[in-house]
Amino acid sequence: MSLPFTIADVFTDQPLAGNQLAVFLDAGDIDERLLQPIAREIGFSETVFVLPGDVIRIFTPSVELPFAGHPVLGTAFVLASQRGAGLVKLQTGRGEVPVVFEGANGRRGRMSQPLPAVSPWTGDHDELFGALGVDGSLQPVDQYDNGPRYLYVVVADDEAVSSLAPDLGRLANAIGMAGVSCAAGRGTEWKCRMFAPGLGVAEDPATGSAAGPLAVHLCRHGLVPWGTEITITQGVELRRPSTLYATAHGDDDRLVAVEVAGDTVVIGRGSLEL
């Protein structure tokens, strides 16, 4: 059986940057038992299988995720390019996610993400900070769940983010099946790195599902005004520079909407012969 796929670089307007994504269109006939092994074979942070009705299934090399940002954005771009459409609505494990394409070249997609559930993280903070190699967080370590779960550690400056060298085994034991996003910045410019060893992703070049909650986190703790779009730089240390745009709409009493935007470039096509 020949299984065609498309490779896209997401959260970049340049080939060979951003976060890699493999998209298998018309995947309804692929044996269910092959989905996780195919994602493991591809080896990207995520691989997407598109089923009838624009239902998508998202796999890391280790687990299936109900929602993830760069797979939604990249898959929507592949479908929009194929159809000549300006809007694609994908059906994820966390509900429908609309993606609108804008800009002169139509590469920039803006998704309305599932609203995250927010709670204080009750794990061992000393073990988390020790695994990351940091003294602590400048803001509370909160947990956000929009399909995947993320913790947020805010450090002093960009250099502190760049110099992170976490003990990934210790980190996996500390946070389990979650990711941790370490961020620094001020105003609308932020830098982050995201580690999720328990999900099979040691470090992610660009994490759209973590970008939206990062905007929420910064607004909740008074670092960014509600409704302000922030620019997030990620992936530089992996030589996959990525740019993400995120906005949290609402106020301190009520979160109304979370938007994440970015560009996508299709860089290749191929097939698996199984």
PDB file of C-alpha atoms in Angstrom:
ATOM      1  CA  MET A   1       0.000   0.000   0.000  1.00  0.00           C
ATOM      2  CA  SER A   2       1.310   3.444  -0.958  1.00  0.00           C
ATOM      3  CA  LEU A   3       0.537   6.119   1.644  1.00  0.00           C
ATOM      4  CA  PRO A   4       1.250   9.654   0.364  1.00  0.00           C
ATOM      5  CA  PHE A   5       2.118  12.455   2.748  1.00  0.00           C
ATOM      6  CA  THR A   6       3.007  16.145   2.682  1.00  0.00           C
ATOM      7  CA  ILE A   7       5.799  17.738   4.717  1.00  0.00           C
ATOM      8  CA  ALA A   8       5.261  21.281   5.974  1.00  0.00           C
ATOM      9  CA  ASP A   9       7.362  23.613   8.098  1.00  0.00           C
ATOM     10  CA  VAL A  10       5.051  25.441  10.502  1.00  0.00           C
ATOM     11  CA  PHE A  11       5.449  28.772  12.311  1.00  0.00           C
ATOM     12  CA  THR A  12       7.923  30.006   9.722  1.00  0.00           C
ATOM     13  CA  ASP A  13       7.874  31.607   6.277  1.00  0.00           C
ATOM     14  CA  GLN A  14      11.216  30.005   5.370  1.00  0.00           C
ATOM     15  CA  PRO A  15      11.845  26.370   4.353  1.00  0.00           C
ATOM     16  CA  LEU A  16      13.921  24.261   6.740  1.00  0.00           C
ATOM     17  CA  ALA A  17      12.910  26.282   9.783  1.00  0.00           C
ATOM     18  CA  GLY A  18       9.896  26.163  12.102  1.00  0.00           C
ATOM     19  CA  ASN A  19       8.380  22.878  13.268  1.00  0.00           C
ATOM     20  CA  GLN A  20       8.266  19.924  10.904  1.00  0.00           C
ATOM     21  CA  LEU A  21       4.932  18.239  10.221  1.00  0.00           C
ATOM     22  CA  ALA A  22       3.902  15.238   8.163  1.00  0.00           C
ATOM     23  CA  VAL A  23       0.280  15.268   6.945  1.00  0.00           C
ATOM     24  CA  PHE A  24      -1.377  12.138   5.587  1.00  0.00           C
ATOM     25  CA  LEU A  25      -4.435  13.233   3.598  1.00  0.00           C
ATOM     26  CA  ASP A  26      -7.302  10.807   2.879  1.00  0.00           C
ATOM     27  CA  ALA A  27      -6.100   8.615   5.736  1.00  0.00           C
ATOM     28  CA  GLY A  28      -9.436   6.931   6.394  1.00  0.00           C
ATOM     29  CA  ASP A  29      -8.259   3.632   4.906  1.00  0.00           C
ATOM     30  CA  ILE A  30      -5.057   3.382   6.945  1.00  0.00           C
ATOM     31  CA  ASP A  31      -5.175   0.558   9.477  1.00  0.00           C
ATOM     32  CA  GLU A  32      -5.673   1.978  12.962  1.00  0.00           C
ATOM     33  CA  ARG A  33      -2.796  -0.159  14.214  1.00  0.00           C
ATOM     34  CA  LEU A  34      -0.370   1.613  11.867  1.00  0.00           C
ATOM     35  CA  LEU A  35      -0.977   5.204  12.985  1.00  0.00           C
ATOM     36  CA  GLN A  36       1.356   5.279  15.991  1.00  0.00           C
ATOM     37  CA  PRO A  37       4.119   3.241  14.269  1.00  0.00           C
ATOM     38  CA  ILE A  38       3.970   5.579  11.247  1.00  0.00           C
ATOM     39  CA  ALA A  39       4.356   8.620  13.513  1.00  0.00           C
ATOM     40  CA  ARG A  40       7.293   6.912  15.201  1.00  0.00           C
ATOM     41  CA  GLU A  41       8.828   6.146  11.793  1.00  0.00           C
ATOM     42  CA  ILE A  42       8.442   9.766  10.639  1.00  0.00           C
ATOM     43  CA  GLY A  43       9.971  10.982  13.905  1.00  0.00           C
ATOM     44  CA  PHE A  44       8.694  14.578  13.813  1.00  0.00           C
ATOM     45  CA  SER A  45       7.202  16.203  16.908  1.00  0.00           C
ATOM     46  CA  GLU A  46       3.794  15.404  15.415  1.00  0.00           C
ATOM     47  CA  THR A  47       2.263  13.581  12.464  1.00  0.00           C
ATOM     48  CA  VAL A  48      -1.342  14.144  11.382  1.00  0.00           C
ATOM     49  CA  PHE A  49      -3.837  11.789   9.730  1.00  0.00           C
ATOM     50  CA  VAL A  50      -6.830  13.456   8.034  1.00  0.00           C
ATOM     51  CA  LEU A  51     -10.045  11.445   8.101  1.00  0.00           C
ATOM     52  CA  PRO A  52     -13.391  12.128   6.356  1.00  0.00           C
ATOM     53  CA  GLY A  53     -15.162  15.260   7.558  1.00  0.00           C
ATOM     54  CA  ASP A  54     -11.840  17.002   8.284  1.00  0.00           C
ATOM     55  CA  VAL A  55     -11.420  14.948  11.427  1.00  0.00           C
ATOM     56  CA  ILE A  56      -7.745  14.847  12.347  1.00  0.00           C
ATOM     57  CA  ARG A  57      -5.744  12.558  14.586  1.00  0.00           C
ATOM     58  CA  ILE A  58      -2.455  13.837  15.951  1.00  0.00           C
ATOM     59  CA  PHE A  59       0.436  11.648  17.082  1.00  0.00           C
ATOM     60  CA  THR A  60       3.819  12.372  18.614  1.00  0.00           C
ATOM     61  CA  PRO A  61       6.358   9.543  18.237  1.00  0.00           C
ATOM     62  CA  SER A  62       4.995   8.160  21.523  1.00  0.00           C
ATOM     63  CA  VAL A  63       1.351   9.145  22.103  1.00  0.00           C
ATOM     64  CA  GLU A  64      -1.819  10.477  20.479  1.00  0.00           C
ATOM     65  CA  LEU A  65      -2.851  14.032  21.416  1.00  0.00           C
ATOM     66  CA  PRO A  66      -6.415  15.379  21.367  1.00  0.00           C
ATOM     67  CA  PHE A  67      -5.172  18.796  20.208  1.00  0.00           C
ATOM     68  CA  ALA A  68      -1.890  20.410  19.220  1.00  0.00           C
ATOM     69  CA  GLY A  69      -1.140  23.768  17.645  1.00  0.00           C
ATOM     70  CA  HIS A  70       1.371  23.321  14.844  1.00  0.00           C
ATOM     71  CA  PRO A  71      -0.372  20.164  13.519  1.00  0.00           C
ATOM     72  CA  VAL A  72      -3.684  22.046  13.302  1.00  0.00           C
ATOM     73  CA  LEU A  73      -2.145  25.092  11.636  1.00  0.00           C
ATOM     74  CA  GLY A  74      -0.027  23.088   9.204  1.00  0.00           C
ATOM     75  CA  THR A  75      -2.803  20.672   8.258  1.00  0.00           C
ATOM     76  CA  ALA A  76      -5.240  23.532   7.725  1.00  0.00           C
ATOM     77  CA  PHE A  77      -2.726  25.221   5.419  1.00  0.00           C
ATOM     78  CA  VAL A  78      -2.241  22.053   3.357  1.00  0.00           C
ATOM     79  CA  LEU A  79      -6.013  21.648   2.991  1.00  0.00           C
ATOM     80  CA  ALA A  80      -6.620  25.350   2.287  1.00  0.00           C
ATOM     81  CA  SER A  81      -3.945  25.341  -0.431  1.00  0.00           C
ATOM     82  CA  GLN A  82      -5.453  22.238  -1.999  1.00  0.00           C
ATOM     83  CA  ARG A  83      -8.981  23.680  -1.939  1.00  0.00           C
ATOM     84  CA  GLY A  84      -8.279  27.354  -2.602  1.00  0.00           C
ATOM     85  CA  ALA A  85     -10.099  28.146   0.659  1.00  0.00           C
ATOM     86  CA  GLY A  86      -9.584  30.939   3.167  1.00  0.00           C
ATOM     87  CA  LEU A  87     -11.146  29.042   6.075  1.00  0.00           C
ATOM     88  CA  VAL A  88     -10.686  25.460   7.241  1.00  0.00           C
ATOM     89  CA  LYS A  89     -12.489  23.948  10.219  1.00  0.00           C
ATOM     90  CA  LEU A  90     -10.729  20.926  11.680  1.00  0.00           C
ATOM     91  CA  GLN A  91     -12.371  18.457  14.027  1.00  0.00           C
ATOM     92  CA  THR A  92     -10.010  17.598  16.885  1.00  0.00           C
ATOM     93  CA  GLY A  93     -10.304  15.615  20.082  1.00  0.00           C
ATOM     94  CA  ARG A  94     -11.028  18.939  21.817  1.00  0.00           C
ATOM     95  CA  GLY A  95     -13.712  20.038  19.366  1.00  0.00           C
ATOM     96  CA  GLU A  96     -13.810  22.109  16.197  1.00  0.00           C
ATOM     97  CA  VAL A  97     -10.880  24.458  15.576  1.00  0.00           C
ATOM     98  CA  PRO A  98     -11.379  27.058  12.803  1.00  0.00           C
ATOM     99  CA  VAL A  99      -8.303  28.416  11.012  1.00  0.00           C
ATOM    100  CA  VAL A 100      -8.564  31.595   8.924  1.00  0.00           C
ATOM    101  CA  PHE A 101      -5.830  32.456   6.422  1.00  0.00           C
ATOM    102  CA  GLU A 102      -4.748  36.038   5.953  1.00  0.00           C
ATOM    103  CA  GLY A 103      -1.948  38.161   4.514  1.00  0.00           C
ATOM    104  CA  ALA A 104      -0.776  38.861   1.000  1.00  0.00           C
ATOM    105  CA  ASN A 105       0.562  35.343   0.381  1.00  0.00           C
ATOM    106  CA  GLY A 106      -2.149  33.530   2.336  1.00  0.00           C
ATOM    107  CA  ARG A 107       0.415  31.627   4.399  1.00  0.00           C
ATOM    108  CA  ARG A 108      -0.525  33.061   7.776  1.00  0.00           C
ATOM    109  CA  GLY A 109      -3.212  31.126   9.563  1.00  0.00           C
ATOM    110  CA  ARG A 110      -4.991  32.241  12.720  1.00  0.00           C
ATOM    111  CA  MET A 111      -6.638  29.551  14.842  1.00  0.00           C
ATOM    112  CA  SER A 112      -9.170  29.905  17.630  1.00  0.00           C
ATOM    113  CA  GLN A 113      -7.913  27.448  20.220  1.00  0.00           C
ATOM    114  CA  PRO A 114      -9.854  25.475  22.822  1.00  0.00           C
ATOM    115  CA  LEU A 115      -9.994  27.477  26.043  1.00  0.00           C
ATOM    116  CA  PRO A 116      -7.551  25.977  28.541  1.00  0.00           C
ATOM    117  CA  ALA A 117      -8.491  24.808  32.009  1.00  0.00           C
ATOM    118  CA  VAL A 118      -6.247  26.623  34.498  1.00  0.00           C
ATOM    119  CA  SER A 119      -5.083  25.437  37.919  1.00  0.00           C
ATOM    120  CA  PRO A 120      -2.079  25.844  40.223  1.00  0.00           C
ATOM    121  CA  TRP A 121       0.458  23.077  39.685  1.00  0.00           C
ATOM    122  CA  THR A 122       0.628  20.932  42.809  1.00  0.00           C
ATOM    123  CA  GLY A 123       3.726  18.893  41.943  1.00  0.00           C
ATOM    124  CA  ASP A 124       7.183  19.090  43.503  1.00  0.00           C
ATOM    125  CA  HIS A 125       8.460  22.535  42.559  1.00  0.00           C
ATOM    126  CA  ASP A 126      11.981  21.900  43.842  1.00  0.00           C
ATOM    127  CA  GLU A 127      12.239  18.795  41.671  1.00  0.00           C
ATOM    128  CA  LEU A 128      10.912  20.699  38.644  1.00  0.00           C
ATOM    129  CA  PHE A 129      13.375  23.550  39.104  1.00  0.00           C
ATOM    130  CA  GLY A 130      16.201  21.111  39.750  1.00  0.00           C
ATOM    131  CA  ALA A 131      15.441  19.168  36.579  1.00  0.00           C
ATOM    132  CA  LEU A 132      15.421  22.415  34.579  1.00  0.00           C
ATOM    133  CA  GLY A 133      18.527  23.758  36.304  1.00  0.00           C
ATOM    134  CA  VAL A 134      16.883  27.030  37.406  1.00  0.00           C
ATOM    135  CA  ASP A 135      16.564  28.692  40.806  1.00  0.00           C
ATOM    136  CA  GLY A 136      12.810  29.177  40.497  1.00  0.00           C
ATOM    137  CA  SER A 137      10.102  31.003  38.563  1.00  0.00           C
ATOM    138  CA  LEU A 138       9.383  34.725  38.634  1.00  0.00           C
ATOM    139  CA  GLN A 139       5.654  33.932  38.470  1.00  0.00           C
ATOM    140  CA  PRO A 140       3.547  31.115  39.943  1.00  0.00           C
ATOM    141  CA  VAL A 141       3.875  27.771  38.179  1.00  0.00           C
ATOM    142  CA  ASP A 142       0.371  27.178  36.839  1.00  0.00           C
ATOM    143  CA  GLN A 143      -0.966  24.295  34.773  1.00  0.00           C
ATOM    144  CA  TYR A 144      -2.987  24.825  31.590  1.00  0.00           C
ATOM    145  CA  ASP A 145      -4.888  22.049  29.825  1.00  0.00           C
ATOM    146  CA  ASN A 146      -6.203  22.577  26.280  1.00  0.00           C
ATOM    147  CA  GLY A 147      -5.700  18.960  25.248  1.00  0.00           C
ATOM    148  CA  PRO A 148      -2.035  18.658  26.159  1.00  0.00           C
ATOM    149  CA  ARG A 149      -1.058  19.936  29.615  1.00  0.00           C
ATOM    150  CA  TYR A 150       1.597  22.608  30.077  1.00  0.00           C
ATOM    151  CA  LEU A 151       3.382  24.201  33.010  1.00  0.00           C
ATOM    152  CA  TYR A 152       4.958  27.655  32.753  1.00  0.00           C
ATOM    153  CA  VAL A 153       8.240  28.767  34.294  1.00  0.00           C
ATOM    154  CA  VAL A 154       9.144  32.435  33.807  1.00  0.00           C
ATOM    155  CA  VAL A 155      12.857  33.213  34.083  1.00  0.00           C
ATOM    156  CA  ALA A 156      14.864  36.428  34.144  1.00  0.00           C
ATOM    157  CA  ASP A 157      15.946  36.977  30.547  1.00  0.00           C
ATOM    158  CA  ASP A 158      16.570  35.491  27.101  1.00  0.00           C
ATOM    159  CA  GLU A 159      20.014  34.267  28.118  1.00  0.00           C
ATOM    160  CA  ALA A 160      18.498  32.235  30.937  1.00  0.00           C
ATOM    161  CA  VAL A 161      16.159  30.580  28.423  1.00  0.00           C
ATOM    162  CA  SER A 162      18.954  29.925  25.905  1.00  0.00           C
ATOM    163  CA  SER A 163      21.261  28.377  28.503  1.00  0.00           C
ATOM    164  CA  LEU A 164      18.750  25.800  29.749  1.00  0.00           C
ATOM    165  CA  ALA A 165      20.124  22.253  29.709  1.00  0.00           C
ATOM    166  CA  PRO A 166      17.469  20.188  31.493  1.00  0.00           C
ATOM    167  CA  ASP A 167      17.936  16.685  32.833  1.00  0.00           C
ATOM    168  CA  LEU A 168      15.246  15.137  30.633  1.00  0.00           C
ATOM    169  CA  GLY A 169      14.901  11.904  32.597  1.00  0.00           C
ATOM    170  CA  ARG A 170      14.492  13.784  35.853  1.00  0.00           C
ATOM    171  CA  LEU A 171      12.105  16.226  34.163  1.00  0.00           C
ATOM    172  CA  ALA A 172       9.914  13.404  32.845  1.00  0.00           C
ATOM    173  CA  ASN A 173       9.658  12.017  36.373  1.00  0.00           C
ATOM    174  CA  ALA A 174       8.790  15.461  37.746  1.00  0.00           C
ATOM    175  CA  ILE A 175       6.041  16.433  35.294  1.00  0.00           C
ATOM    176  CA  GLY A 176       4.866  13.152  33.762  1.00  0.00           C
ATOM    177  CA  MET A 177       2.687  13.419  30.656  1.00  0.00           C
ATOM    178  CA  ALA A 178       2.940  17.187  30.419  1.00  0.00           C
ATOM    179  CA  GLY A 179       5.193  19.796  28.866  1.00  0.00           C
ATOM    180  CA  VAL A 180       6.969  22.689  30.496  1.00  0.00           C
ATOM    181  CA  SER A 181       7.417  25.995  28.705  1.00  0.00           C
ATOM    182  CA  CYS A 182      10.218  28.219  29.994  1.00  0.00           C
ATOM    183  CA  ALA A 183       9.818  31.840  28.943  1.00  0.00           C
ATOM    184  CA  ALA A 184      11.347  35.280  29.340  1.00  0.00           C
ATOM    185  CA  GLY A 185      10.594  38.691  27.887  1.00  0.00           C
ATOM    186  CA  ARG A 186       8.700  41.903  28.348  1.00  0.00           C
ATOM    187  CA  GLY A 187       5.912  43.722  26.576  1.00  0.00           C
ATOM    188  CA  THR A 188       4.985  41.987  23.342  1.00  0.00           C
ATOM    189  CA  GLU A 189       8.304  40.161  22.758  1.00  0.00           C
ATOM    190  CA  TRP A 190       8.865  36.777  24.415  1.00  0.00           C
ATOM    191  CA  LYS A 191      11.281  33.896  24.005  1.00  0.00           C
ATOM    192  CA  CYS A 192      10.529  30.350  25.080  1.00  0.00           C
ATOM    193  CA  ARG A 193      11.659  26.748  24.979  1.00  0.00           C
ATOM    194  CA  MET A 194       9.293  23.825  25.564  1.00  0.00           C
ATOM    195  CA  PHE A 195      10.300  20.397  26.863  1.00  0.00           C
ATOM    196  CA  ALA A 196       7.966  17.372  26.958  1.00  0.00           C
ATOM    197  CA  PRO A 197      10.049  14.203  27.398  1.00  0.00           C
ATOM    198  CA  GLY A 198       7.085  12.266  28.793  1.00  0.00           C
ATOM    199  CA  LEU A 199       5.247  12.834  25.498  1.00  0.00           C
ATOM    200  CA  GLY A 200       8.195  11.683  23.407  1.00  0.00           C
ATOM    201  CA  VAL A 201       9.324  15.226  22.537  1.00  0.00           C
ATOM    202  CA  ALA A 202      12.598  16.164  24.213  1.00  0.00           C
ATOM    203  CA  GLU A 203      12.330  19.758  22.972  1.00  0.00           C
ATOM    204  CA  ASP A 204       9.833  21.203  20.509  1.00  0.00           C
ATOM    205  CA  PRO A 205      10.863  23.787  17.875  1.00  0.00           C
ATOM    206  CA  ALA A 206       7.460  25.542  17.978  1.00  0.00           C
ATOM    207  CA  THR A 207       4.510  24.707  20.223  1.00  0.00           C
ATOM    208  CA  GLY A 208       1.275  26.316  19.114  1.00  0.00           C
ATOM    209  CA  SER A 209      -0.827  24.653  21.803  1.00  0.00           C
ATOM    210  CA  ALA A 210       1.503  26.109  24.457  1.00  0.00           C
ATOM    211  CA  ALA A 211       1.642  29.577  22.856  1.00  0.00           C
ATOM    212  CA  GLY A 212      -2.008  30.388  23.555  1.00  0.00           C
ATOM    213  CA  PRO A 213      -1.857  29.461  27.238  1.00  0.00           C
ATOM    214  CA  LEU A 214       1.424  31.377  27.540  1.00  0.00           C
ATOM    215  CA  ALA A 215      -0.452  34.525  26.482  1.00  0.00           C
ATOM    216  CA  VAL A 216      -3.152  33.700  29.047  1.00  0.00           C
ATOM    217  CA  HIS A 217      -0.530  33.131  31.749  1.00  0.00           C
ATOM    218  CA  LEU A 218       1.186  36.451  31.075  1.00  0.00           C
ATOM    219  CA  CYS A 219      -2.139  38.320  31.089  1.00  0.00           C
ATOM    220  CA  ARG A 220      -3.339  36.627  34.272  1.00  0.00           C
ATOM    221  CA  HIS A 221      -0.183  37.686  36.107  1.00  0.00           C
ATOM    222  CA  GLY A 222      -0.172  41.257  34.842  1.00  0.00           C
ATOM    223  CA  LEU A 223       2.828  41.038  32.477  1.00  0.00           C
ATOM    224  CA  VAL A 224       0.806  41.701  29.291  1.00  0.00           C
ATOM    225  CA  PRO A 225      -2.519  43.552  28.888  1.00  0.00           C
ATOM    226  CA  TRP A 226      -5.482  41.413  27.907  1.00  0.00           C
ATOM    227  CA  GLY A 227      -6.152  41.490  24.149  1.00  0.00           C
ATOM    228  CA  THR A 228      -2.516  42.243  23.260  1.00  0.00           C
ATOM    229  CA  GLU A 229      -0.858  40.067  20.627  1.00  0.00           C
ATOM    230  CA  ILE A 230       2.532  38.799  21.733  1.00  0.00           C
ATOM    231  CA  THR A 231       5.320  37.535  19.477  1.00  0.00           C
ATOM    232  CA  ILE A 232       7.015  34.343  20.649  1.00  0.00           C
ATOM    233  CA  THR A 233      10.418  33.210  19.418  1.00  0.00           C
ATOM    234  CA  GLN A 234      11.142  29.507  19.814  1.00  0.00           C
ATOM    235  CA  GLY A 235      13.353  26.817  18.299  1.00  0.00           C
ATOM    236  CA  VAL A 236      16.527  28.869  17.883  1.00  0.00           C
ATOM    237  CA  GLU A 237      18.609  26.443  19.965  1.00  0.00           C
ATOM    238  CA  LEU A 238      17.418  23.573  17.733  1.00  0.00           C
ATOM    239  CA  ARG A 239      18.394  25.500  14.583  1.00  0.00           C
ATOM    240  CA  ARG A 240      14.679  25.610  13.715  1.00  0.00           C
ATOM    241  CA  PRO A 241      13.854  29.282  14.394  1.00  0.00           C
ATOM    242  CA  SER A 242      10.111  29.791  14.741  1.00  0.00           C
ATOM    243  CA  THR A 243       7.785  32.746  15.220  1.00  0.00           C
ATOM    244  CA  LEU A 244       4.376  32.404  16.863  1.00  0.00           C
ATOM    245  CA  TYR A 245       1.747  35.062  17.562  1.00  0.00           C
ATOM    246  CA  ALA A 246      -0.676  34.632  20.459  1.00  0.00           C
ATOM    247  CA  THR A 247      -3.521  36.681  21.948  1.00  0.00           C
ATOM    248  CA  ALA A 248      -5.641  36.087  25.046  1.00  0.00           C
ATOM    249  CA  HIS A 249      -8.995  37.872  25.025  1.00  0.00           C
ATOM    250  CA  GLY A 250     -10.917  38.542  28.223  1.00  0.00           C
ATOM    251  CA  ASP A 251     -10.134  39.976  31.622  1.00  0.00           C
ATOM    252  CA  ASP A 252      -9.103  38.831  35.078  1.00  0.00           C
ATOM    253  CA  ASP A 253     -12.578  37.441  35.694  1.00  0.00           C
ATOM    254  CA  ARG A 254     -13.256  35.620  32.429  1.00  0.00           C
ATOM    255  CA  LEU A 255     -11.241  34.166  29.547  1.00  0.00           C
ATOM    256  CA  VAL A 256     -13.185  34.717  26.317  1.00  0.00           C
ATOM    257  CA  ALA A 257     -10.956  33.511  23.475  1.00  0.00           C
ATOM    258  CA  VAL A 258      -7.413  32.394  22.679  1.00  0.00           C
ATOM    259  CA  GLU A 259      -5.901  32.933  19.224  1.00  0.00           C
ATOM    260  CA  VAL A 260      -2.601  31.690  17.836  1.00  0.00           C
ATOM    261  CA  ALA A 261      -1.231  32.615  14.416  1.00  0.00           C
ATOM    262  CA  GLY A 262       1.753  31.789  12.246  1.00  0.00           C
ATOM    263  CA  ASP A 263       2.994  31.019   8.759  1.00  0.00           C
ATOM    264  CA  THR A 264       3.419  27.646   7.027  1.00  0.00           C
ATOM    265  CA  VAL A 265       5.591  26.494   4.122  1.00  0.00           C
ATOM    266  CA  VAL A 266       5.093  23.201   2.277  1.00  0.00           C
ATOM    267  CA  ILE A 267       8.528  21.786   1.485  1.00  0.00           C
ATOM    268  CA  GLY A 268       7.985  18.264   0.202  1.00  0.00           C
ATOM    269  CA  ARG A 269       5.833  15.287  -0.646  1.00  0.00           C
ATOM    270  CA  GLY A 270       6.461  11.584  -0.511  1.00  0.00           C
ATOM    271  CA  SER A 271       4.937   8.235   0.303  1.00  0.00           C
ATOM    272  CA  LEU A 272       5.377   5.282   2.588  1.00  0.00           C
ATOM    273  CA  GLU A 273       5.228   1.839   0.991  1.00  0.00           C
ATOM    274  CA  LEU A 274       3.638  -0.550   3.469  1.00  0.00           C
TER     275      LEU A 274
END
